[in-house]
Amino acid sequence: MAVTVHEKESKLAEIAAGIKSCARCELYRTRTQAVPGEGPADARVMLIGEAPGWNEDQQGRPFVGAAGKFLEELLGAAGLSRGDVFITNIVKSRPPGNRDPLPDEIAACVPWLERQIEVIDPDVIVTLGRFSMGQWFPGERISKIHGQPRKVGRRLVVPMYHPAAALHQQALRATIVEDFGKLPKFLAESAMQRDIEDAKDEPPAAQMSLF
Ligand code: URA
């Protein structure tokens, strides 16, 4: 039986509570608060960034600083708004001084992300920057694979540049805008594939009723 949105919401709230009190790595000592992520529990698109920065650590919400503003612009270019997607990070607590997250911090935090993905069950995952990209495409270079979706199980995973990188390097701006512009097509392809696979799983009588 399909899981209801209400059930997904309560599972996500449970996960968020776990994240907020998590002490699996040392970042809990220096954070103001952990940032679990936000968005509809049944979002079809999930965006995964690096880690909270200063603003996010203060407010407890992902992508609320300058990179977040640009991210909203990018979503707009894809005909989406912030409220349509689930936004989170691979590491849920701010690394001090905004340093890169360490491998053991990522390893400690990834089980939370995996649980969020399992509950939301999105059609498309967009990785923003090299740390979340490394989760699905270890050893690959973002300059080579950005904007190119890969099928992972039932979903598409699309590696994209981090919006903050594009804010700092003007040359990347057009590239990331173009990559985000492809999102509606990826979403349509992935949703169609899901419908086909769901229909295959249905008993024959239910398949007949499709026609
Ligand atoms: N950069 C990220 O990767 N995540 C945020 O939440 C904010 C900035």
Tab-separated table of N, CA and C and ligand atoms in Angstrom, residues 49-51 56 62-63 89 162, ligand 1:
chain	number	residue	atom	x	y	z
A	49	GLY	N	22.826	19.860	-0.870
A	49	GLY	CA	24.015	20.714	-0.844
A	49	GLY	C	25.111	20.124	0.022
A	50	GLU	N	25.968	21.019	0.502
A	50	GLU	CA	27.180	20.585	1.213
A	50	GLU	C	26.948	20.541	2.734
A	51	ALA	N	26.786	21.704	3.321
A	51	ALA	CA	26.613	21.807	4.780
A	51	ALA	C	26.070	23.201	5.073
A	56	GLU	N	22.485	29.633	7.821
A	56	GLU	CA	21.678	28.423	8.010
A	56	GLU	C	21.783	27.936	9.455
A	62	PRO	N	17.906	25.403	5.510
A	62	PRO	CA	18.957	25.275	4.498
A	62	PRO	C	18.898	26.398	3.459
A	63	PHE	N	20.037	26.758	2.935
A	63	PHE	CA	20.140	27.693	1.803
A	63	PHE	C	19.305	28.968	2.016
A	89	ASN	N	21.179	19.049	3.041
A	89	ASN	CA	22.630	18.993	2.839
A	89	ASN	C	23.140	17.606	3.191
A	162	HIS	N	27.754	23.757	-7.374
A	162	HIS	CA	27.162	24.393	-6.202
A	162	HIS	C	26.846	25.849	-6.559
B	1	URA	N1	25.561	25.945	1.152
B	1	URA	C1	25.165	24.669	1.310
B	1	URA	O1	25.741	23.756	0.764
B	1	URA	N2	24.116	24.439	2.062
B	1	URA	C2	23.422	25.389	2.659
B	1	URA	O2	22.445	25.065	3.338
B	1	URA	C3	23.850	26.715	2.468
B	1	URA	C4	24.911	26.971	1.716
